[in-house]
Amino acid sequence: PFGIKKPKSPVSNQPSLDKTSFVANVSHEIRSPLTAVNGFIETLKGPAGDDPSKRLRFLNIMDKETQRMKNLVSDLLSLSLAEVKQKQRISGSLNVILIAKEAVEATQKIAKKNNKTLELRVKSPIPEVTGDTENIRQVLINLLENSVNYSHADSTINIELEQFDNTTDFPEPSVRIRIRDKSDGIPEQDLHRLTERFYRVDKSRSRNVGGTGLGLAIVKHILLRHEGDIIINSKLGKGSTFDVFLPID
Ligand code: ADP
C-alpha cells in the first residue's frame, strides 16, 4: 500500500504515567465532595429533612463542598489555558503597579473576612515589562489568596514591588514582586514540591479553605511562559516569602 505515514506506535498511544495519575487525582478530588453532597441529599430526604437546625447544618456543608468543586473546575480550566498559552508568544506590556493594586482589590474580601491586612509598597520606580496582564494578575491573586488562607490570624501580608539590575536569585534586570506572610511556615523538604499539581503540605487544611492544590502549579506555568521565576523561602514559626521575578527586556 502507498503511504508514508507510519502507523502510530502502541507506545505513543499510551497516555504518559503523568497524565494517568493526573486523571486519577482529578477523579479523586471530584469524587469526595460529590460523595459528601450525595450523602447529605439522601439524609435530607429522610426525617432529618424536617429538622430545621439539621437541615441548615447539612445545607451549609453542601454549600462548602459544591464551592470546592467549583474552585476545582475553575482551576483546572486555568491550568489547561496556561498550558496552551505556554507555547504562544507574549506581546502585551504590563503595568505591574496597577496589576498589583487590582490583585489586592480582588483578594480584599477574603482578607477582611479572615481579619487579615494587605499592605502594598512600591519601593522603586517600576518600568513596564512584557507580559499578559490577566495571567500576571492571576499569579498575584493565587499567591495572595494562599497567604490569606495559610497565615496567622489577624496578621498582615506585605506586597512589595521593586526593580533590580540583577540578584543572586535572578541574575538579569527584573521587576520583583515579593509577597510576605506570617505563618507556621513551610517545612524545607516540601518547598520544592509546592508547584506540583495537587501537592499540599496539609491536605485537610487546604481542603478546609477551599484549596484545590493547583494554585501554585498555575503560577509556575504562567511564569515559565514569561521567562520569569518564583523563589519560595520559608522559616518555621515565622512565615514565608514568595518572590516573583519578571524579566525587563
Ligand atoms: P491549595 O489550593 O492547596 O492552596 P496551592 O497549589 O496554591 O494549592 O498550594 C499548595 C500547597 O502549598 C498548599 O496546600 C499549602 O500546603 C502550601 N502553601 C501555599 N502557599 C502557602 C503559604 N503562603 N503559607 C503556607 N503554606 C502555603
GROMACS .gro file of N, CA and C in nm, residues 76-218:
model
  429
   76LEU      N    1  -0.884   2.397   3.710
   76LEU     CA    2  -0.847   2.305   3.601
   76LEU      C    3  -0.847   2.379   3.468
   77LEU      N    4  -0.949   2.464   3.449
   77LEU     CA    5  -0.955   2.543   3.326
   77LEU      C    6  -0.837   2.639   3.316
   78SER      N    7  -0.806   2.706   3.426
   78SER     CA    8  -0.692   2.799   3.426
   78SER      C    9  -0.563   2.726   3.395
   79LEU      N   10  -0.547   2.607   3.453
   79LEU     CA   11  -0.424   2.531   3.431
   79LEU      C   12  -0.412   2.490   3.285
   80SER      N   13  -0.523   2.444   3.227
   80SER     CA   14  -0.514   2.398   3.089
   80SER      C   15  -0.493   2.517   2.995
   81LEU      N   16  -0.554   2.632   3.028
   81LEU     CA   17  -0.532   2.753   2.949
   81LEU      C   18  -0.386   2.797   2.958
   82ALA      N   19  -0.331   2.790   3.080
   82ALA     CA   20  -0.191   2.830   3.099
   82ALA      C   21  -0.099   2.738   3.019
   83GLU      N   22  -0.134   2.608   3.014
   83GLU     CA   23  -0.052   2.513   2.938
   83GLU      C   24  -0.059   2.540   2.788
   84VAL      N   25  -0.180   2.571   2.740
   84VAL     CA   26  -0.197   2.602   2.598
   84VAL      C   27  -0.122   2.729   2.563
   85LYS      N   28  -0.138   2.830   2.649
   85LYS     CA   29  -0.078   2.961   2.622
   85LYS      C   30   0.075   2.956   2.628
   86GLN      N   31   0.127   2.854   2.698
   86GLN     CA   32   0.272   2.849   2.718
   86GLN      C   33   0.349   2.850   2.586
   87LYS      N   34   0.284   2.799   2.481
   87LYS     CA   35   0.353   2.792   2.352
   87LYS      C   36   0.337   2.922   2.272
   88GLN      N   37   0.251   3.010   2.318
   88GLN     CA   38   0.225   3.132   2.243
   88GLN      C   39   0.319   3.244   2.288
   89ARG      N   40   0.352   3.331   2.190
   89ARG     CA   41   0.436   3.447   2.222
   89ARG      C   42   0.356   3.552   2.299
   90ILE      N   43   0.426   3.621   2.387
   90ILE     CA   44   0.358   3.726   2.462
   90ILE      C   45   0.390   3.859   2.397
   91SER      N   46   0.288   3.943   2.379
   91SER     CA   47   0.319   4.071   2.315
   91SER      C   48   0.279   4.192   2.399
   92GLY      N   49   0.188   4.174   2.493
   92GLY     CA   50   0.139   4.289   2.569
   92GLY      C   51   0.242   4.346   2.666
   93SER      N   52   0.212   4.465   2.717
   93SER     CA   53   0.301   4.517   2.820
   93SER      C   54   0.223   4.534   2.950
   94LEU      N   55   0.297   4.518   3.060
   94LEU     CA   56   0.232   4.514   3.192
   94LEU      C   57   0.254   4.642   3.271
   95ASN      N   58   0.148   4.690   3.332
   95ASN     CA   59   0.162   4.794   3.432
   95ASN      C   60   0.156   4.722   3.567
   96VAL      N   61   0.275   4.686   3.618
   96VAL     CA   62   0.281   4.597   3.735
   96VAL      C   63   0.214   4.658   3.858
   97ILE      N   64   0.230   4.791   3.874
   97ILE     CA   65   0.171   4.856   3.992
   97ILE      C   66   0.019   4.842   3.988
   98LEU      N   67  -0.037   4.870   3.870
   98LEU     CA   68  -0.183   4.863   3.855
   98LEU      C   69  -0.231   4.720   3.879
   99ILE      N   70  -0.158   4.623   3.823
   99ILE     CA   71  -0.198   4.482   3.839
   99ILE      C   72  -0.193   4.442   3.986
  100ALA      N   73  -0.089   4.486   4.056
  100ALA     CA   74  -0.078   4.452   4.198
  100ALA      C   75  -0.195   4.513   4.275
  101LYS      N   76  -0.231   4.637   4.241
  101LYS     CA   77  -0.345   4.701   4.308
  101LYS      C   78  -0.473   4.623   4.282
  102GLU      N   79  -0.490   4.579   4.157
  102GLU     CA   80  -0.611   4.503   4.123
  102GLU      C   81  -0.615   4.369   4.197
  103ALA      N   82  -0.498   4.306   4.209
  103ALA     CA   83  -0.493   4.176   4.278
  103ALA      C   84  -0.525   4.194   4.426
  104VAL      N   85  -0.475   4.304   4.485
  104VAL     CA   86  -0.505   4.333   4.626
  104VAL      C   87  -0.655   4.355   4.640
  105GLU      N   88  -0.710   4.434   4.548
  105GLU     CA   89  -0.854   4.463   4.549
  105GLU      C   90  -0.936   4.333   4.543
  106ALA      N   91  -0.893   4.243   4.453
  106ALA     CA   92  -0.967   4.118   4.434
  106ALA      C   93  -0.959   4.026   4.555
  107THR      N   94  -0.852   4.038   4.633
  107THR     CA   95  -0.833   3.949   4.748
  107THR      C   96  -0.884   4.012   4.878
  108GLN      N   97  -0.913   4.141   4.870
  108GLN     CA   98  -0.953   4.217   4.989
  108GLN      C   99  -1.070   4.153   5.065
  109LYS      N  100  -1.167   4.102   4.988
  109LYS     CA  101  -1.287   4.050   5.052
  109LYS      C  102  -1.255   3.930   5.143
  110ILE      N  103  -1.177   3.834   5.090
  110ILE     CA  104  -1.148   3.718   5.176
  110ILE      C  105  -1.048   3.756   5.286
  111ALA      N  106  -0.966   3.858   5.258
  111ALA     CA  107  -0.873   3.904   5.362
  111ALA      C  108  -0.953   3.962   5.478
  112LYS      N  109  -1.048   4.049   5.446
  112LYS     CA  110  -1.130   4.114   5.552
  112LYS      C  111  -1.206   4.009   5.631
  113LYS      N  112  -1.261   3.912   5.557
  113LYS     CA  113  -1.338   3.807   5.623
  113LYS      C  114  -1.252   3.732   5.725
  114ASN      N  115  -1.124   3.719   5.692
  114ASN     CA  116  -1.031   3.648   5.781
  114ASN      C  117  -0.953   3.742   5.872
  115ASN      N  118  -0.993   3.869   5.873
  115ASN     CA  119  -0.928   3.970   5.956
  115ASN      C  120  -0.777   3.983   5.927
  116LYS      N  121  -0.742   3.979   5.799
  116LYS     CA  122  -0.601   3.997   5.760
  116LYS      C  123  -0.590   4.131   5.686
  117THR      N  124  -0.471   4.189   5.695
  117THR     CA  125  -0.448   4.317   5.628
  117THR      C  126  -0.351   4.298   5.512
  118LEU      N  127  -0.381   4.359   5.398
  118LEU     CA  128  -0.291   4.353   5.283
  118LEU      C  129  -0.224   4.489   5.269
  119GLU      N  130  -0.090   4.489   5.261
  119GLU     CA  131  -0.019   4.616   5.250
  119GLU      C  132   0.069   4.617   5.127
  120LEU      N  133   0.045   4.712   5.038
  120LEU     CA  134   0.122   4.721   4.914
  120LEU      C  135   0.221   4.837   4.922
  121ARG      N  136   0.348   4.807   4.889
  121ARG     CA  137   0.452   4.912   4.888
  121ARG      C  138   0.528   4.908   4.758
  122VAL      N  139   0.546   5.023   4.698
  122VAL     CA  140   0.626   5.030   4.575
  122VAL      C  141   0.760   5.090   4.616
  123LYS      N  142   0.869   5.009   4.609
  123LYS     CA  143   0.996   5.050   4.669
  123LYS      C  144   1.093   5.120   4.572
  124SER      N  145   1.058   5.121   4.442
  124SER     CA  146   1.143   5.189   4.345
  124SER      C  147   1.058   5.218   4.222
  125PRO      N  148   1.106   5.300   4.128
  125PRO     CA  149   1.029   5.314   4.005
  125PRO      C  150   1.016   5.178   3.937
  126ILE      N  151   0.899   5.151   3.881
  126ILE     CA  152   0.876   5.021   3.818
  126ILE      C  153   0.855   5.041   3.668
  127PRO      N  154   0.946   4.987   3.586
  127PRO     CA  155   0.930   5.002   3.440
  127PRO      C  156   0.822   4.909   3.387
  128GLU      N  157   0.778   4.935   3.265
  128GLU     CA  158   0.683   4.841   3.203
  128GLU      C  159   0.759   4.714   3.164
  129VAL      N  160   0.694   4.600   3.178
  129VAL     CA  161   0.756   4.475   3.132
  129VAL      C  162   0.659   4.404   3.038
  130THR      N  163   0.716   4.317   2.955
  130THR     CA  164   0.632   4.244   2.861
  130THR      C  165   0.559   4.134   2.934
  131GLY      N  166   0.430   4.122   2.906
  131GLY     CA  167   0.357   4.014   2.973
  131GLY      C  168   0.209   4.019   2.945
  132ASP      N  169   0.143   3.917   2.995
  132ASP     CA  170  -0.001   3.901   2.977
  132ASP      C  171  -0.067   3.947   3.108
  133THR      N  172  -0.137   4.060   3.099
  133THR     CA  173  -0.193   4.122   3.220
  133THR      C  174  -0.280   4.025   3.301
  134GLU      N  175  -0.370   3.957   3.232
  134GLU     CA  176  -0.461   3.867   3.303
  134GLU      C  177  -0.385   3.755   3.375
  135ASN      N  178  -0.284   3.701   3.304
  135ASN     CA  179  -0.200   3.595   3.361
  135ASN      C  180  -0.131   3.640   3.489
  136ILE      N  181  -0.068   3.756   3.483
  136ILE     CA  182   0.011   3.801   3.598
  136ILE      C  183  -0.081   3.840   3.713
  137ARG      N  184  -0.198   3.895   3.679
  137ARG     CA  185  -0.296   3.924   3.785
  137ARG      C  186  -0.334   3.795   3.857
  138GLN      N  187  -0.352   3.689   3.777
  138GLN     CA  188  -0.388   3.560   3.836
  138GLN      C  189  -0.277   3.505   3.927
  139VAL      N  190  -0.152   3.521   3.883
  139VAL     CA  191  -0.038   3.478   3.966
  139VAL      C  192  -0.047   3.545   4.103
  140LEU      N  193  -0.066   3.678   4.099
  140LEU     CA  194  -0.068   3.752   4.226
  140LEU      C  195  -0.189   3.716   4.311
  141ILE      N  196  -0.304   3.697   4.247
  141ILE     CA  197  -0.424   3.661   4.324
  141ILE      C  198  -0.404   3.523   4.388
  142ASN      N  199  -0.350   3.428   4.314
  142ASN     CA  200  -0.326   3.294   4.371
  142ASN      C  201  -0.233   3.302   4.492
  143LEU      N  202  -0.127   3.380   4.479
  143LEU     CA  203  -0.031   3.390   4.590
  143LEU      C  204  -0.092   3.462   4.709
  144LEU      N  205  -0.166   3.570   4.682
  144LEU     CA  206  -0.227   3.645   4.792
  144LEU      C  207  -0.333   3.560   4.863
  145GLU      N  208  -0.411   3.488   4.785
  145GLU     CA  209  -0.513   3.402   4.847
  145GLU      C  210  -0.449   3.298   4.937
  146ASN      N  211  -0.340   3.240   4.890
  146ASN     CA  212  -0.268   3.143   4.974
  146ASN      C  213  -0.222   3.208   5.104
  147SER      N  214  -0.161   3.326   5.090
  147SER     CA  215  -0.112   3.392   5.211
  147SER      C  216  -0.226   3.421   5.307
  148VAL      N  217  -0.340   3.464   5.253
  148VAL     CA  218  -0.455   3.489   5.340
  148VAL      C  219  -0.498   3.358   5.407
  149ASN      N  220  -0.503   3.252   5.329
  149ASN     CA  221  -0.553   3.125   5.380
  149ASN      C  222  -0.462   3.057   5.482
  150TYR      N  223  -0.330   3.071   5.463
  150TYR     CA  224  -0.240   2.992   5.547
  150TYR      C  225  -0.167   3.073   5.654
  151SER      N  226  -0.193   3.205   5.662
  151SER     CA  227  -0.118   3.287   5.758
  151SER      C  228  -0.187   3.290   5.894
  152HIS      N  229  -0.114   3.343   5.991
  152HIS     CA  230  -0.165   3.353   6.128
  152HIS      C  231  -0.285   3.447   6.135
  153ALA      N  232  -0.372   3.419   6.231
  153ALA     CA  233  -0.492   3.502   6.250
  153ALA      C  234  -0.450   3.648   6.271
  154ASP      N  235  -0.527   3.738   6.217
  154ASP     CA  236  -0.510   3.884   6.234
  154ASP      C  237  -0.375   3.938   6.184
  155SER      N  238  -0.306   3.866   6.097
  155SER     CA  239  -0.172   3.911   6.056
  155SER      C  240  -0.179   4.000   5.930
  156THR      N  241  -0.063   4.058   5.899
  156THR     CA  242  -0.052   4.144   5.781
  156THR      C  243   0.025   4.072   5.672
  157ILE      N  244  -0.019   4.089   5.548
  157ILE     CA  245   0.051   4.032   5.433
  157ILE      C  246   0.110   4.149   5.354
  158ASN      N  247   0.240   4.145   5.331
  158ASN     CA  248   0.306   4.254   5.260
  158ASN      C  249   0.332   4.220   5.115
  159ILE      N  250   0.306   4.317   5.030
  159ILE     CA  251   0.337   4.302   4.888
  159ILE      C  252   0.432   4.416   4.853
  160GLU      N  253   0.551   4.382   4.805
  160GLU     CA  254   0.650   4.485   4.774
  160GLU      C  255   0.693   4.473   4.628
  161LEU      N  256   0.695   4.587   4.560
  161LEU     CA  257   0.739   4.589   4.420
  161LEU      C  258   0.873   4.662   4.414
  162GLU      N  259   0.968   4.602   4.343
  162GLU     CA  260   1.099   4.665   4.333
  162GLU      C  261   1.170   4.621   4.205
  163GLN      N  262   1.247   4.716   4.152
  163GLN     CA  263   1.322   4.685   4.029
  163GLN      C  264   1.466   4.648   4.067
  164PHE      N  265   1.523   4.550   3.995
  164PHE     CA  266   1.662   4.509   4.021
  164PHE      C  267   1.741   4.497   3.892
  165ASP      N  268   1.872   4.529   3.900
  165ASP     CA  269   1.958   4.506   3.784
  165ASP      C  270   1.993   4.359   3.776
  166ASN      N  271   2.032   4.304   3.888
  166ASN     CA  272   2.044   4.158   3.899
  166ASN      C  273   2.053   4.118   4.044
  167THR      N  274   2.002   3.999   4.075
  167THR     CA  275   2.009   3.950   4.213
  167THR      C  276   2.062   3.806   4.203
  168THR      N  277   2.102   3.748   4.314
  168THR     CA  278   2.150   3.609   4.308
  168THR      C  279   2.038   3.517   4.263
  169ASP      N  280   1.914   3.551   4.301
  169ASP     CA  281   1.801   3.468   4.263
  169ASP      C  282   1.765   3.482   4.115
  170PHE      N  283   1.790   3.600   4.059
  170PHE     CA  284   1.750   3.624   3.919
  170PHE      C  285   1.853   3.718   3.857
  171PRO      N  286   1.956   3.660   3.794
  171PRO     CA  287   2.070   3.741   3.752
  171PRO      C  288   2.051   3.818   3.622
  172GLU      N  289   1.939   3.887   3.608
  172GLU     CA  290   1.921   3.979   3.496
  172GLU      C  291   1.820   4.085   3.537
  173PRO      N  292   1.811   4.197   3.464
  173PRO     CA  293   1.720   4.303   3.505
  173PRO      C  294   1.577   4.252   3.521
  174SER      N  295   1.515   4.288   3.632
  174SER     CA  296   1.382   4.234   3.657
  174SER      C  297   1.300   4.325   3.748
  175VAL      N  298   1.169   4.298   3.748
  175VAL     CA  299   1.083   4.355   3.850
  175VAL      C  300   1.053   4.240   3.945
  176ARG      N  301   1.075   4.266   4.076
  176ARG     CA  302   1.045   4.161   4.174
  176ARG      C  303   0.918   4.198   4.251
  177ILE      N  304   0.826   4.102   4.255
  177ILE     CA  305   0.705   4.120   4.335
  177ILE      C  306   0.721   4.026   4.453
  178ARG      N  307   0.737   4.083   4.571
  178ARG     CA  308   0.761   4.000   4.690
  178ARG      C  309   0.637   3.997   4.778
  179ILE      N  310   0.592   3.876   4.810
  179ILE     CA  311   0.477   3.861   4.899
  179ILE      C  312   0.523   3.791   5.026
  180ARG      N  313   0.502   3.859   5.139
  180ARG     CA  314   0.549   3.804   5.267
  180ARG      C  315   0.433   3.782   5.360
  181ASP      N  316   0.430   3.666   5.423
  181ASP     CA  317   0.325   3.643   5.523
  181ASP      C  318   0.382   3.585   5.651
  182LYS      N  319   0.302   3.593   5.755
  182LYS     CA  320   0.343   3.537   5.886
  182LYS      C  321   0.258   3.413   5.912
  183SER      N  322   0.328   3.299   5.926
  183SER     CA  323   0.253   3.174   5.943
  183SER      C  324   0.341   3.074   6.016
  184ASP      N  325   0.292   2.951   6.028
  184ASP     CA  326   0.375   2.845   6.088
  184ASP      C  327   0.492   2.810   5.996
  185GLY      N  328   0.486   2.855   5.872
  185GLY     CA  329   0.594   2.828   5.777
  185GLY      C  330   0.574   2.695   5.704
  186ILE      N  331   0.660   2.673   5.606
  186ILE     CA  332   0.651   2.551   5.524
  186ILE      C  333   0.780   2.472   5.545
  187PRO      N  334   0.770   2.342   5.579
  187PRO     CA  335   0.893   2.263   5.601
  187PRO      C  336   0.983   2.264   5.477
  188GLU      N  337   1.111   2.275   5.502
  188GLU     CA  338   1.213   2.282   5.396
  188GLU      C  339   1.193   2.173   5.289
  189GLN      N  340   1.165   2.049   5.336
  189GLN     CA  341   1.157   1.939   5.239
  189GLN      C  342   1.036   1.948   5.146
  190ASP      N  343   0.939   2.033   5.180
  190ASP     CA  344   0.820   2.046   5.094
  190ASP      C  345   0.835   2.156   4.990
  191LEU      N  346   0.927   2.251   5.017
  191LEU     CA  347   0.933   2.372   4.933
  191LEU      C  348   0.940   2.342   4.783
  192HIS      N  349   1.029   2.248   4.745
  192HIS     CA  350   1.049   2.226   4.602
  192HIS      C  351   0.932   2.151   4.537
  193ARG      N  352   0.840   2.101   4.618
  193ARG     CA  353   0.728   2.027   4.558
  193ARG      C  354   0.599   2.109   4.549
  194LEU      N  355   0.601   2.229   4.603
  194LEU     CA  356   0.476   2.307   4.613
  194LEU      C  357   0.410   2.337   4.479
  195THR      N  358   0.492   2.348   4.373
  195THR     CA  359   0.433   2.383   4.243
  195THR      C  360   0.386   2.259   4.165
  196GLU      N  361   0.399   2.141   4.228
  196GLU     CA  362   0.345   2.020   4.163
  196GLU      C  363   0.193   2.021   4.172
  197ARG      N  364   0.129   1.969   4.069
  197ARG     CA  365  -0.017   1.965   4.071
  197ARG      C  366  -0.066   1.877   4.187
  198PHE      N  367  -0.158   1.928   4.262
  198PHE     CA  368  -0.223   1.860   4.375
  198PHE      C  369  -0.132   1.836   4.496
  199TYR      N  370  -0.012   1.894   4.494
  199TYR     CA  371   0.073   1.876   4.612
  199TYR      C  372   0.029   1.973   4.722
  200ARG      N  373   0.002   1.922   4.840
  200ARG     CA  374  -0.033   2.006   4.954
  200ARG      C  375   0.046   1.960   5.074
  201VAL      N  376   0.088   2.058   5.155
  201VAL     CA  377   0.162   2.021   5.276
  201VAL      C  378   0.064   1.957   5.375
  202ASP      N  379  -0.051   2.023   5.391
  202ASP     CA  380  -0.151   1.973   5.486
  202ASP      C  381  -0.283   1.963   5.412
  203LYS      N  382  -0.317   1.840   5.373
  203LYS     CA  383  -0.433   1.818   5.287
  203LYS      C  384  -0.562   1.872   5.348
  204SER      N  385  -0.584   1.840   5.475
  204SER     CA  386  -0.715   1.876   5.531
  204SER      C  387  -0.725   2.026   5.548
  205ARG      N  388  -0.612   2.092   5.577
  205ARG     CA  389  -0.615   2.237   5.590
  205ARG      C  390  -0.647   2.302   5.455
  206SER      N  391  -0.582   2.251   5.350
  206SER     CA  392  -0.607   2.304   5.216
  206SER      C  393  -0.754   2.287   5.179
  207ARG      N  394  -0.808   2.168   5.204
  207ARG     CA  395  -0.948   2.141   5.170
  207ARG      C  396  -1.040   2.234   5.248
  208ASN      N  397  -1.004   2.254   5.373
  208ASN     CA  398  -1.086   2.337   5.461
  208ASN      C  399  -1.101   2.481   5.412
  209VAL      N  400  -0.997   2.532   5.348
  209VAL     CA  401  -1.005   2.669   5.298
  209VAL      C  402  -1.049   2.673   5.151
  210GLY      N  403  -1.096   2.558   5.101
  210GLY     CA  404  -1.146   2.553   4.963
  210GLY      C  405  -1.033   2.542   4.861
  211GLY      N  406  -0.914   2.500   4.908
  211GLY     CA  407  -0.798   2.487   4.819
  211GLY      C  408  -0.813   2.369   4.722
  212THR      N  409  -0.746   2.379   4.608
  212THR     CA  410  -0.754   2.273   4.508
  212THR      C  411  -0.620   2.203   4.491
  213GLY      N  412  -0.513   2.263   4.541
  213GLY     CA  413  -0.380   2.207   4.519
  213GLY      C  414  -0.325   2.241   4.382
  214LEU      N  415  -0.394   2.332   4.309
  214LEU     CA  416  -0.350   2.366   4.173
  214LEU      C  417  -0.296   2.509   4.161
  215GLY      N  418  -0.321   2.590   4.263
  215GLY     CA  419  -0.285   2.732   4.255
  215GLY      C  420  -0.141   2.757   4.216
  216LEU      N  421  -0.047   2.691   4.281
  216LEU     CA  422   0.094   2.717   4.253
  216LEU      C  423   0.141   2.650   4.123
  217ALA      N  424   0.071   2.544   4.082
  217ALA     CA  425   0.104   2.483   3.951
  217ALA      C  426   0.068   2.582   3.839
  218ILE      N  427  -0.045   2.651   3.856
  218ILE     CA  428  -0.085   2.753   3.758
  218ILE      C  429   0.018   2.867   3.757
   0.00000   0.00000   0.00000
